[in-house]
Short mmCIF file of C-alpha atoms in Angstrom, two decimals:
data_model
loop_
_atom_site.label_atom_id
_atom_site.label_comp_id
_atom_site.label_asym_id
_atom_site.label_seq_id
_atom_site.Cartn_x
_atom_site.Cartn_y
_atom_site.Cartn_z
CA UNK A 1 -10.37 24.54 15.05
CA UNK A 2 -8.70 21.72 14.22
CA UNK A 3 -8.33 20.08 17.72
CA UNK A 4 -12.24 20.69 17.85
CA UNK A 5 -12.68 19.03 14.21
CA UNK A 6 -10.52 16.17 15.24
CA UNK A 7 -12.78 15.55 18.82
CA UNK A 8 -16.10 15.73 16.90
CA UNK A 9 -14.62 13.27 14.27
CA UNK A 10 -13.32 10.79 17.20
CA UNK A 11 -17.21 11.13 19.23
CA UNK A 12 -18.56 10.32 15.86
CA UNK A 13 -16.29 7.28 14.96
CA UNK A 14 -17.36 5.87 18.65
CA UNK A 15 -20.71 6.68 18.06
CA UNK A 16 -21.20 4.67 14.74
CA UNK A 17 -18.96 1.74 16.49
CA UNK A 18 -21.75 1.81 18.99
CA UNK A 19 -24.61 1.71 16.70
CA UNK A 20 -22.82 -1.04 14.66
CA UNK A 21 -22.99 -2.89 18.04
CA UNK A 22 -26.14 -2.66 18.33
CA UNK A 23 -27.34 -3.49 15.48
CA UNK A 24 -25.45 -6.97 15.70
CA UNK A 25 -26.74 -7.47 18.99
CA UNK A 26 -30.47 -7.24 17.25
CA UNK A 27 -29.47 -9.15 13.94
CA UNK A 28 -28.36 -12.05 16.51
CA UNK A 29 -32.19 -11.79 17.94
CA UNK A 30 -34.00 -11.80 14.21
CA UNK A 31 -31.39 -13.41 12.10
CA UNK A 32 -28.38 -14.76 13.12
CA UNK A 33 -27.17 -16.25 10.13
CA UNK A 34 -27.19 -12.60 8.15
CA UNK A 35 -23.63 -12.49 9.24
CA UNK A 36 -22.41 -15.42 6.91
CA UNK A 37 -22.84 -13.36 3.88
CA UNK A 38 -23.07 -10.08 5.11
CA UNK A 39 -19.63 -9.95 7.85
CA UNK A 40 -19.71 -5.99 8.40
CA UNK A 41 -23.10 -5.07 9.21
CA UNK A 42 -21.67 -1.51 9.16
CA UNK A 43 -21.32 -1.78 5.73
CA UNK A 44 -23.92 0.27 3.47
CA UNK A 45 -24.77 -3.20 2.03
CA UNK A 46 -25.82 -4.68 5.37
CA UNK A 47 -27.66 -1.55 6.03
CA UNK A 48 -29.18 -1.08 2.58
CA UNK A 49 -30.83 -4.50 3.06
CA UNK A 50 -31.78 -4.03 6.60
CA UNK A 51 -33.18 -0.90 6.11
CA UNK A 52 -35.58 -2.35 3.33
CA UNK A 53 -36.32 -5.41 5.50
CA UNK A 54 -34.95 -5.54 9.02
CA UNK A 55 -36.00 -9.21 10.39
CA UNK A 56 -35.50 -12.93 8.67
CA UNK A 57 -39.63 -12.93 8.33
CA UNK A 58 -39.49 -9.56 6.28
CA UNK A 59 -36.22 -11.48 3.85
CA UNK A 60 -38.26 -14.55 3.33
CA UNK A 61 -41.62 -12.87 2.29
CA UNK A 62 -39.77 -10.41 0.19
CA UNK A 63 -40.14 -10.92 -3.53
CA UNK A 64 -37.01 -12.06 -5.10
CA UNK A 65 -36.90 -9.38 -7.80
CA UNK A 66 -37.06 -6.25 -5.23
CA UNK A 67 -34.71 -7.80 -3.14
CA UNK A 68 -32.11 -8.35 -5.93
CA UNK A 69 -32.20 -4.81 -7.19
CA UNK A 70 -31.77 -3.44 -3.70
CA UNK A 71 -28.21 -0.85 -4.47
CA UNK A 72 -25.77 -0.47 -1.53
CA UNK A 73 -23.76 2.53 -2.84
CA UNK A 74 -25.87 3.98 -5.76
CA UNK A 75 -24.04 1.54 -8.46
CA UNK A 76 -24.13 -1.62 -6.67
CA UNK A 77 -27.12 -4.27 -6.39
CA UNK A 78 -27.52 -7.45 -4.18
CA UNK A 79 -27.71 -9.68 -6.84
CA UNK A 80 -30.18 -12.72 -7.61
CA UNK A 81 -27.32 -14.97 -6.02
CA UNK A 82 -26.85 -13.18 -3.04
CA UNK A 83 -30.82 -12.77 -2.61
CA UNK A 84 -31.67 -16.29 -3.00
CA UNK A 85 -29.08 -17.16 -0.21
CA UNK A 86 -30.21 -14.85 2.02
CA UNK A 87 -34.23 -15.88 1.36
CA UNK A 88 -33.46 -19.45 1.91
CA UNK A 89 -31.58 -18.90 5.22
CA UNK A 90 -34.70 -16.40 6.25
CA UNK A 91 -37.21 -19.61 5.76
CA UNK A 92 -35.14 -22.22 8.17
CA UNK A 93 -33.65 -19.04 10.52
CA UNK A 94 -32.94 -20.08 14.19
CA UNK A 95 -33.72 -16.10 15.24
CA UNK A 96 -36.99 -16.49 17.40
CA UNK A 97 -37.83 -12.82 17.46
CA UNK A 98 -39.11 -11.35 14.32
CA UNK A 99 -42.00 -8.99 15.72
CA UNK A 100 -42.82 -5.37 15.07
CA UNK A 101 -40.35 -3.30 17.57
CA UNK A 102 -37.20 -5.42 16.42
CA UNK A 103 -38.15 -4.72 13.30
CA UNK A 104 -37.92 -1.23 14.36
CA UNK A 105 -34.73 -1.34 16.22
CA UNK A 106 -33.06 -2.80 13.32
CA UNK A 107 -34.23 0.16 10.83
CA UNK A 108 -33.21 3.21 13.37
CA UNK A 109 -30.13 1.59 13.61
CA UNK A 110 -29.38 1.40 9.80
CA UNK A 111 -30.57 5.16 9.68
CA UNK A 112 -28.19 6.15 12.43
CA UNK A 113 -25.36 4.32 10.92
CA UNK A 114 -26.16 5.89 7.62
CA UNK A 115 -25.86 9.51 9.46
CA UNK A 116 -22.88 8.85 11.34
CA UNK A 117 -20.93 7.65 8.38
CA UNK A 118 -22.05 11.06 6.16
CA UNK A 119 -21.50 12.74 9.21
CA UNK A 120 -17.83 11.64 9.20
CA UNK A 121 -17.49 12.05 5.62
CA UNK A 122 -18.66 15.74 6.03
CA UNK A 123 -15.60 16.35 9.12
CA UNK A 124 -12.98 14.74 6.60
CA UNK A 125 -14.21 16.99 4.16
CA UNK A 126 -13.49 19.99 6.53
CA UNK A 127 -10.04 18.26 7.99
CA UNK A 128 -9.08 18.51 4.95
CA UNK A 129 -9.55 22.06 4.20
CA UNK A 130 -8.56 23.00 7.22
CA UNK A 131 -5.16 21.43 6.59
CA UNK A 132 -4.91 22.53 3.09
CA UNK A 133 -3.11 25.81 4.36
CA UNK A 134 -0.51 23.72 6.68
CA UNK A 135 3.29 23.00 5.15
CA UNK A 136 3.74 20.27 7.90
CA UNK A 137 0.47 17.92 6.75
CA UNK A 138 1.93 17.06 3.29
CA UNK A 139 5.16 16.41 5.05
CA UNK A 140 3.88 14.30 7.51
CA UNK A 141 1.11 12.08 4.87
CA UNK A 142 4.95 11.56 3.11
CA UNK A 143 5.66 9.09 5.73
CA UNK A 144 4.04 5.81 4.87
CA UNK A 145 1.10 4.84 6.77
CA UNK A 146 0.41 8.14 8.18
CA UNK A 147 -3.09 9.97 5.92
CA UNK A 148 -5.04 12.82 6.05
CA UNK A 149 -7.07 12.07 9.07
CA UNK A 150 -3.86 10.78 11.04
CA UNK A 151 -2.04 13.68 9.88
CA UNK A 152 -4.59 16.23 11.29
CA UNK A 153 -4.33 13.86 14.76
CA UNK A 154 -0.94 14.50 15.27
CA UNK A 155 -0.98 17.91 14.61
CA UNK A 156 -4.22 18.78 16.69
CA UNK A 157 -3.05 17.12 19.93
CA UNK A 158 1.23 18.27 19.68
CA UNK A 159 1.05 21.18 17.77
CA UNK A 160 4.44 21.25 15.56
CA UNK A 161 6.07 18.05 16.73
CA UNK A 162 9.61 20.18 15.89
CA UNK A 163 8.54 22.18 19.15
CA UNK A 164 9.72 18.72 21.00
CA UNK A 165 13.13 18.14 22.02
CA UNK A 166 13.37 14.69 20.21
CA UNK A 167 11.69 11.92 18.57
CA UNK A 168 11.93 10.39 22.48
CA UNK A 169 10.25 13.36 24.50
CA UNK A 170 7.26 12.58 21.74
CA UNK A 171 6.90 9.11 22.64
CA UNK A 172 7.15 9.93 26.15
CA UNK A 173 4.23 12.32 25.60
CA UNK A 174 2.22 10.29 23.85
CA UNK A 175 3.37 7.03 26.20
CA UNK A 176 4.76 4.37 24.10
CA UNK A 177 6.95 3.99 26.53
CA UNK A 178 7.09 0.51 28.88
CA UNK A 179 5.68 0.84 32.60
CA UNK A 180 8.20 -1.19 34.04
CA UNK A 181 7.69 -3.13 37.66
CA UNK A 182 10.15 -4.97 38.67
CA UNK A 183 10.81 -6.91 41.92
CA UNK A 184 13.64 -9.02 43.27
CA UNK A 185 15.48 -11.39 40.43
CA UNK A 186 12.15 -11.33 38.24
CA UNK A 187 12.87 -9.63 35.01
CA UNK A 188 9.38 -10.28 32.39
CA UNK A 189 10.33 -9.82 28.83
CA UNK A 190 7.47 -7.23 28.45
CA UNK A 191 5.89 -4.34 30.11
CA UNK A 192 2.33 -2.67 30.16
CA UNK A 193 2.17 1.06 28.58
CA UNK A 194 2.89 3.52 31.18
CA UNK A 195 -0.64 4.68 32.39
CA UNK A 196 0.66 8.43 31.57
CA UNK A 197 0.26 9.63 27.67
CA UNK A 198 -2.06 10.53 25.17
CA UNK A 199 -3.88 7.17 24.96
CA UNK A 200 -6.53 8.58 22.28
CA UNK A 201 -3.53 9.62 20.09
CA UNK A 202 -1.60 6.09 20.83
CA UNK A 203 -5.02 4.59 20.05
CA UNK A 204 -5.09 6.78 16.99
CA UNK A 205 -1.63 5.86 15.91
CA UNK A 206 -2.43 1.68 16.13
CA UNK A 207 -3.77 0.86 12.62
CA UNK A 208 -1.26 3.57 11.20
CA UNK A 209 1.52 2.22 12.68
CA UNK A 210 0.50 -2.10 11.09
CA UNK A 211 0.05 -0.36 7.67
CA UNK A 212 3.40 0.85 8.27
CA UNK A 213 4.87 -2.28 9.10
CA UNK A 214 3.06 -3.54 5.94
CA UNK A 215 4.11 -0.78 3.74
CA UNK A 216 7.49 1.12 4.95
CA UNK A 217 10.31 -1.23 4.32
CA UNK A 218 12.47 0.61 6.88
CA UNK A 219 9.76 -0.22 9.40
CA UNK A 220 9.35 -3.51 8.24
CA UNK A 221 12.45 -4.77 8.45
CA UNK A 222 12.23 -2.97 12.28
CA UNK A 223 9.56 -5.08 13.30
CA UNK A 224 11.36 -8.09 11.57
CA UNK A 225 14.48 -7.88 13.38
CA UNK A 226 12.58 -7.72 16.33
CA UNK A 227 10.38 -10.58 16.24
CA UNK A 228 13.19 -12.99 15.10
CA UNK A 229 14.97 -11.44 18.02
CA UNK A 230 12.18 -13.25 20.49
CA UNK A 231 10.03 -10.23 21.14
CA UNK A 232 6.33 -10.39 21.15
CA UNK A 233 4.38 -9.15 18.43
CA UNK A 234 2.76 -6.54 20.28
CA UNK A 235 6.27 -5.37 22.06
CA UNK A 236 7.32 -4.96 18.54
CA UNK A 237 4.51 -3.06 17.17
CA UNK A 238 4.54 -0.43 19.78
CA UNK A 239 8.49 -0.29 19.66
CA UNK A 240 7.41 0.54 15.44
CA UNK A 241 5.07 3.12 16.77
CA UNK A 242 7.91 4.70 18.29
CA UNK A 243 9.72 4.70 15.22
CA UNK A 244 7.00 6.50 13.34
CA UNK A 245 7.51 9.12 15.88
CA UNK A 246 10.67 9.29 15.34
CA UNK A 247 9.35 9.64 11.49
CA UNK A 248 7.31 12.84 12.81
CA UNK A 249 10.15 14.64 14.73
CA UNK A 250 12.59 14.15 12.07
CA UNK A 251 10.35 15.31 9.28
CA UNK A 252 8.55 17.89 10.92
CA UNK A 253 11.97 19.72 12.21
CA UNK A 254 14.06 19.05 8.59
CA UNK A 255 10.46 20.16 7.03
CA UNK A 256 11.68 17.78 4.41
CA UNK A 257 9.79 14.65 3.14
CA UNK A 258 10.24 11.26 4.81
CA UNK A 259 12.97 9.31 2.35
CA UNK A 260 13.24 6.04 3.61
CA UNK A 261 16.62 4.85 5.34
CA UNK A 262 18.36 1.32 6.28
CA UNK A 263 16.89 0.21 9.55
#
């Protein structure tokens, strides 16, 4: 159930990423200076607006007041300031296509994107509960970095990480481990990933693993000692995903919280 819960959640995520795409790739037809103010078009701002009026000629013409008192997230309005920016840039717009079917592009896209992200709200919901009966979640969500959705990653895809040998055989599973090729005296000072692993779980385990090295001094000072040590950044940041796995292992086979140690 969970494994299933996790895939659906993963298709969704892509899906959403796609339509965000998309929907850049028509704002840069109708108006390509929306971006200035409005950077994540993903966002239920961009789409609240776009949804309302989806080309520059449909901003310009719209009366300020209505525009203003558009709300992104049910508390929120645009703002007068905000809506006279965006009304001026509308009038002297370089975007040459502002005809019905863009127009139409633009607003499925905003509906789409405003699906997929309740859709993915309604499979966190359910991650959640399905986890709420685990012992090993809570342990792992101790580790900083690691939440809810990570959590439920991990566990879908190895099962009880304390079922692996070591911290090691995990990353070997998962591939964080170099794909070394080398050939007479040529030594590089990096290495691709092997090509075998779990990349969606290594892909999964990428943003965790920077808010570690933000947030988990143990990590931190990891990655630290690394990069004054000449390594490249991203050498160092996979050799701190590592480390979070050997976060999991430890944590999942003690079935004790993570208590941060010396590096």
């Amino acid at each position: 159930e969970l494994r299933e819960l996790v895939s659906l959640r993963l298709r969704a995520v892509q899906d959403l990423a796609d339509r965000v795409r998309a929907l850049h790739r028509l704002v840069d037809l109708t108006f390509p200076e929306l971006t200035r103010w409005l950077k994540d078009l993903g966002s239920e701002r961009a789409t609240s607006i776009l949804h309302r009026y989806p080309t520059a000629a449909a901003i310009a013409q719209a009366p300020q007041r209505a525009l203003a008192a558009i709300t992104t997230d049910g508390r929120h309005r645009v703002g007068p300031e905000l809506a006279t920016k965006l009304r001026e840039a509308a009038h002297t717009t370089v975007g040459a296509h502002q005809g019905a079917a863009y127009a139409r592009g633009v607003r499925y896209a905003c509906e789409d994107i405003a699906r997929l992200r309740l859709r993915i709200k309604e499979l966190d919901a359910e991650i959640g509960r399905t986890l709420s009966g685990s012992d090993l979640a809570p342990l792992l969500r101790s580790i900083q970095g690691i939440g809810t959705t990570t959590a439920a990653h991990l566990i879908a895809v190895l099962g009880d990480p304390a079922d692996f040998r070591s911290g090691k055989a995990i990353a070997s599973f998962v591939g964080t481990v170099p794909g070394l090729r080398e050939s007479g005296k040529r030594r590089p000072r990096s290495a691709r990933l092997h090509p075998l692993g779990h990349a969606a779980l290594r892909h999964a385990l990428w943003m965790p693993t920077l808010v570690a090295i933000r947030r988990n001094a143990w990590i931190r000072r990891f990655y630290l000692r690394l990069i004054a040590a000449g390594k490249p950044p991203k050498v160092a940041i996979i050799a701190c995903m590592r480390k979070l796995l050997d976060s999991v292992h430890y944590v999942a086979r003690t079935r004790t919280a993570f208590v941060q140690r010396a590096a």
